[in-house]
mmCIF file with all atom_site columns, C-alpha atoms in Angstrom:
data_model
loop_
_atom_site.group_PDB
_atom_site.id
_atom_site.type_symbol
_atom_site.label_atom_id
_atom_site.label_alt_id
_atom_site.label_comp_id
_atom_site.label_asym_id
_atom_site.label_entity_id
_atom_site.label_seq_id
_atom_site.pdbx_PDB_ins_code
_atom_site.Cartn_x
_atom_site.Cartn_y
_atom_site.Cartn_z
_atom_site.occupancy
_atom_site.B_iso_or_equiv
_atom_site.pdbx_formal_charge
_atom_site.auth_seq_id
_atom_site.auth_comp_id
_atom_site.auth_asym_id
_atom_site.auth_atom_id
_atom_site.pdbx_PDB_model_num
ATOM 1   C CA . MET M 1 1   ? 51.821 14.244 -31.888 1.00 95.00 ? 1   MET M CA 1
ATOM 2   C CA . LEU M 1 2   ? 49.620 14.788 -28.372 1.00 97.00 ? 2   LEU M CA 1
ATOM 3   C CA . PHE M 1 3   ? 50.635 16.639 -25.328 1.00 98.00 ? 3   PHE M CA 1
ATOM 4   C CA . ALA M 1 4   ? 48.520 16.226 -22.331 1.00 98.00 ? 4   ALA M CA 1
ATOM 5   C CA . PHE M 1 5   ? 49.918 18.545 -19.608 1.00 98.00 ? 5   PHE M CA 1
ATOM 6   C CA . SER M 1 6   ? 48.951 20.101 -16.349 1.00 97.00 ? 6   SER M CA 1
ATOM 7   C CA . VAL M 1 7   ? 50.989 22.498 -14.235 1.00 96.00 ? 7   VAL M CA 1
ATOM 8   C CA . ALA M 1 8   ? 50.190 24.212 -11.148 1.00 92.00 ? 8   ALA M CA 1
ATOM 9   C CA . PRO M 1 9   ? 52.044 26.817 -9.066  1.00 93.00 ? 9   PRO M CA 1
ATOM 10  C CA . SER M 1 10  ? 53.004 25.882 -5.381  1.00 87.00 ? 10  SER M CA 1
ATOM 11  C CA . GLY M 1 11  ? 54.084 28.584 -2.398  1.00 81.00 ? 11  GLY M CA 1
ATOM 12  C CA . GLY M 1 12  ? 51.923 31.037 -3.623  1.00 66.00 ? 12  GLY M CA 1
ATOM 13  C CA . ASP M 1 13  ? 50.063 33.845 -1.509  1.00 67.00 ? 13  ASP M CA 1
ATOM 14  C CA . SER M 1 14  ? 46.366 32.263 -2.473  1.00 60.00 ? 14  SER M CA 1
ATOM 15  C CA . PRO M 1 15  ? 44.740 31.725 0.967   1.00 60.00 ? 15  PRO M CA 1
ATOM 16  C CA . ASP M 1 16  ? 42.744 29.198 -0.458  1.00 59.00 ? 16  ASP M CA 1
ATOM 17  C CA . ALA M 1 17  ? 45.346 27.711 -2.558  1.00 57.00 ? 17  ALA M CA 1
ATOM 18  C CA . SER M 1 18  ? 43.383 28.342 -6.036  1.00 72.00 ? 18  SER M CA 1
ATOM 19  C CA . VAL M 1 19  ? 45.176 28.160 -8.811  1.00 84.00 ? 19  VAL M CA 1
ATOM 20  C CA . HIS M 1 20  ? 42.599 29.103 -11.100 1.00 89.00 ? 20  HIS M CA 1
ATOM 21  C CA . ASP M 1 21  ? 44.390 32.695 -12.200 1.00 91.00 ? 21  ASP M CA 1
ATOM 22  C CA . ALA M 1 22  ? 47.488 30.386 -12.878 1.00 93.00 ? 22  ALA M CA 1
ATOM 23  C CA . VAL M 1 23  ? 45.919 27.611 -15.385 1.00 93.00 ? 23  VAL M CA 1
ATOM 24  C CA . ALA M 1 24  ? 44.317 30.692 -16.755 1.00 95.00 ? 24  ALA M CA 1
ATOM 25  C CA . ALA M 1 25  ? 47.554 32.268 -17.919 1.00 96.00 ? 25  ALA M CA 1
ATOM 26  C CA . ALA M 1 26  ? 48.727 28.706 -19.050 1.00 97.00 ? 26  ALA M CA 1
ATOM 27  C CA . VAL M 1 27  ? 45.570 28.501 -21.234 1.00 96.00 ? 27  VAL M CA 1
ATOM 28  C CA . ARG M 1 28  ? 45.765 32.005 -22.518 1.00 97.00 ? 28  ARG M CA 1
ATOM 29  C CA . ILE M 1 29  ? 49.086 30.664 -24.088 1.00 98.00 ? 29  ILE M CA 1
ATOM 30  C CA . VAL M 1 30  ? 47.776 27.681 -25.417 1.00 98.00 ? 30  VAL M CA 1
ATOM 31  C CA . ARG M 1 31  ? 44.750 29.774 -27.001 1.00 97.00 ? 31  ARG M CA 1
ATOM 32  C CA . ASP M 1 32  ? 47.197 32.294 -28.544 1.00 98.00 ? 32  ASP M CA 1
ATOM 33  C CA . SER M 1 33  ? 49.579 29.630 -30.142 1.00 97.00 ? 33  SER M CA 1
ATOM 34  C CA . GLY M 1 34  ? 47.123 28.502 -32.583 1.00 97.00 ? 34  GLY M CA 1
ATOM 35  C CA . LEU M 1 35  ? 47.484 24.842 -32.213 1.00 97.00 ? 35  LEU M CA 1
ATOM 36  C CA . PRO M 1 36  ? 44.445 22.467 -31.642 1.00 97.00 ? 36  PRO M CA 1
ATOM 37  C CA . HIS M 1 37  ? 43.789 22.064 -28.146 1.00 97.00 ? 37  HIS M CA 1
ATOM 38  C CA . ARG M 1 38  ? 41.162 20.776 -25.479 1.00 96.00 ? 38  ARG M CA 1
ATOM 39  C CA . THR M 1 39  ? 41.113 21.743 -21.959 1.00 96.00 ? 39  THR M CA 1
ATOM 40  C CA . ASP M 1 40  ? 39.459 19.558 -19.535 1.00 94.00 ? 40  ASP M CA 1
ATOM 41  C CA . ALA M 1 41  ? 39.444 19.822 -15.238 1.00 92.00 ? 41  ALA M CA 1
ATOM 42  C CA . MET M 1 42  ? 42.527 18.261 -15.059 1.00 94.00 ? 42  MET M CA 1
ATOM 43  C CA . PHE M 1 43  ? 44.387 18.402 -18.293 1.00 97.00 ? 43  PHE M CA 1
ATOM 44  C CA . THR M 1 44  ? 45.089 20.305 -21.312 1.00 97.00 ? 44  THR M CA 1
ATOM 45  C CA . THR M 1 45  ? 45.884 18.743 -24.173 1.00 98.00 ? 45  THR M CA 1
ATOM 46  C CA . ILE M 1 46  ? 47.460 19.975 -27.236 1.00 98.00 ? 46  ILE M CA 1
ATOM 47  C CA . GLU M 1 47  ? 48.327 18.739 -30.643 1.00 97.00 ? 47  GLU M CA 1
ATOM 48  C CA . GLY M 1 48  ? 51.382 19.659 -33.155 1.00 96.00 ? 48  GLY M CA 1
ATOM 49  C CA . ASP M 1 49  ? 54.957 18.804 -33.623 1.00 94.00 ? 49  ASP M CA 1
ATOM 50  C CA . TRP M 1 50  ? 57.916 18.308 -31.062 1.00 94.00 ? 50  TRP M CA 1
ATOM 51  C CA . ASP M 1 51  ? 59.411 21.896 -31.215 1.00 96.00 ? 51  ASP M CA 1
ATOM 52  C CA . GLU M 1 52  ? 55.935 23.803 -31.611 1.00 96.00 ? 52  GLU M CA 1
ATOM 53  C CA . CYS M 1 53  ? 54.233 21.959 -28.560 1.00 97.00 ? 53  CYS M CA 1
ATOM 54  C CA . MET M 1 54  ? 57.141 21.773 -25.962 1.00 98.00 ? 54  MET M CA 1
ATOM 55  C CA . ASP M 1 55  ? 57.623 25.845 -26.576 1.00 98.00 ? 55  ASP M CA 1
ATOM 56  C CA . VAL M 1 56  ? 54.025 26.265 -25.689 1.00 98.00 ? 56  VAL M CA 1
ATOM 57  C CA . ILE M 1 57  ? 54.534 24.337 -22.572 1.00 98.00 ? 57  ILE M CA 1
ATOM 58  C CA . LYS M 1 58  ? 57.466 25.899 -21.948 1.00 98.00 ? 58  LYS M CA 1
ATOM 59  C CA . ARG M 1 59  ? 55.995 28.822 -22.326 1.00 98.00 ? 59  ARG M CA 1
ATOM 60  C CA . ALA M 1 60  ? 52.804 28.048 -19.893 1.00 98.00 ? 60  ALA M CA 1
ATOM 61  C CA . THR M 1 61  ? 55.028 26.692 -17.289 1.00 97.00 ? 61  THR M CA 1
ATOM 62  C CA . GLU M 1 62  ? 56.924 29.925 -16.917 1.00 97.00 ? 62  GLU M CA 1
ATOM 63  C CA . ALA M 1 63  ? 53.702 32.032 -16.943 1.00 96.00 ? 63  ALA M CA 1
ATOM 64  C CA . VAL M 1 64  ? 52.494 29.460 -14.118 1.00 95.00 ? 64  VAL M CA 1
ATOM 65  C CA . GLY M 1 65  ? 55.757 30.297 -12.559 1.00 93.00 ? 65  GLY M CA 1
ATOM 66  C CA . GLU M 1 66  ? 54.610 33.987 -11.535 1.00 92.00 ? 66  GLU M CA 1
ATOM 67  C CA . TYR M 1 67  ? 52.027 32.672 -9.502  1.00 91.00 ? 67  TYR M CA 1
ATOM 68  C CA . GLY M 1 68  ? 54.417 30.744 -6.809  1.00 89.00 ? 68  GLY M CA 1
ATOM 69  C CA . THR M 1 69  ? 57.777 29.805 -5.703  1.00 90.00 ? 69  THR M CA 1
ATOM 70  C CA . ARG M 1 70  ? 57.544 26.594 -7.553  1.00 92.00 ? 70  ARG M CA 1
ATOM 71  C CA . VAL M 1 71  ? 55.779 24.654 -10.623 1.00 94.00 ? 71  VAL M CA 1
ATOM 72  C CA . SER M 1 72  ? 54.850 21.026 -10.766 1.00 95.00 ? 72  SER M CA 1
ATOM 73  C CA . LEU M 1 73  ? 54.271 20.026 -14.370 1.00 97.00 ? 73  LEU M CA 1
ATOM 74  C CA . VAL M 1 74  ? 52.789 16.422 -15.754 1.00 98.00 ? 74  VAL M CA 1
ATOM 75  C CA . LEU M 1 75  ? 53.295 15.533 -18.968 1.00 98.00 ? 75  LEU M CA 1
ATOM 76  C CA . LYS M 1 76  ? 52.267 12.723 -21.180 1.00 98.00 ? 76  LYS M CA 1
ATOM 77  C CA . ALA M 1 77  ? 52.863 12.433 -25.033 1.00 97.00 ? 77  ALA M CA 1
ATOM 78  C CA . ASP M 1 78  ? 51.104 10.275 -27.708 1.00 95.00 ? 78  ASP M CA 1
ATOM 79  C CA . ILE M 1 79  ? 53.707 10.192 -30.037 1.00 94.00 ? 79  ILE M CA 1
ATOM 80  C CA . ARG M 1 80  ? 52.521 8.794  -33.459 1.00 91.00 ? 80  ARG M CA 1
ATOM 81  C CA . PRO M 1 81  ? 54.302 9.758  -36.686 1.00 89.00 ? 81  PRO M CA 1
ATOM 82  C CA . GLY M 1 82  ? 52.280 10.676 -40.099 1.00 89.00 ? 82  GLY M CA 1
ATOM 83  C CA . HIS M 1 83  ? 48.893 10.899 -37.696 1.00 90.00 ? 83  HIS M CA 1
ATOM 84  C CA . ASP M 1 84  ? 47.127 14.380 -37.638 1.00 90.00 ? 84  ASP M CA 1
ATOM 85  C CA . GLY M 1 85  ? 44.004 15.099 -36.590 1.00 93.00 ? 85  GLY M CA 1
ATOM 86  C CA . GLU M 1 86  ? 44.361 12.890 -33.375 1.00 91.00 ? 86  GLU M CA 1
ATOM 87  C CA . LEU M 1 87  ? 42.921 15.378 -30.823 1.00 90.00 ? 87  LEU M CA 1
ATOM 88  C CA . THR M 1 88  ? 39.175 14.757 -32.434 1.00 91.00 ? 88  THR M CA 1
ATOM 89  C CA . GLY M 1 89  ? 40.268 11.572 -34.128 1.00 92.00 ? 89  GLY M CA 1
ATOM 90  C CA . LYS M 1 90  ? 40.950 9.305  -31.021 1.00 90.00 ? 90  LYS M CA 1
ATOM 91  C CA . ILE M 1 91  ? 37.223 10.353 -29.841 1.00 91.00 ? 91  ILE M CA 1
ATOM 92  C CA . GLU M 1 92  ? 35.708 9.715  -32.321 1.00 93.00 ? 92  GLU M CA 1
ATOM 93  C CA . ARG M 1 93  ? 36.904 6.188  -32.860 1.00 91.00 ? 93  ARG M CA 1
ATOM 94  C CA . LEU M 1 94  ? 36.175 5.730  -29.355 1.00 93.00 ? 94  LEU M CA 1
ATOM 95  C CA . GLU M 1 95  ? 32.567 6.537  -29.607 1.00 93.00 ? 95  GLU M CA 1
ATOM 96  C CA . ARG M 1 96  ? 31.934 4.510  -32.936 1.00 93.00 ? 96  ARG M CA 1
ATOM 97  C CA . ALA M 1 97  ? 33.823 1.421  -30.617 1.00 94.00 ? 97  ALA M CA 1
ATOM 98  C CA . LEU M 1 98  ? 31.086 2.626  -27.818 1.00 94.00 ? 98  LEU M CA 1
ATOM 99  C CA . GLU M 1 99  ? 28.360 2.380  -30.378 1.00 92.00 ? 99  GLU M CA 1
ATOM 100 C CA . GLY M 1 100 ? 29.121 -1.067 -31.751 1.00 88.00 ? 100 GLY M CA 1
ATOM 101 C CA . GLU M 1 101 ? 30.495 0.229  -35.181 1.00 67.00 ? 101 GLU M CA 1
ATOM 102 C CA . GLU M 1 102 ? 34.088 -0.640 -34.882 1.00 56.00 ? 102 GLU M CA 1
#
């Protein structure tokens, strides 16, 4: 399963409304989890089973909560039983399609 999520605090003390420290706290939890992951400008995507991914997302959300009075969580999941390696597999298939190989 792939889980893409974005988590951000609001109601914090940062005068420029920057959330990079909060995001860093969340990404640190993702990296420490050992799960396959990718972070881009909008989302962090992790791959694993329900329990391990939801645990990481919960802990990342709680970490971000330290930076504000409330937290926004956006979550999208690709649930495809029996498929592993989709974090890279989906991109590889897309690239082949763009090159006209599929």
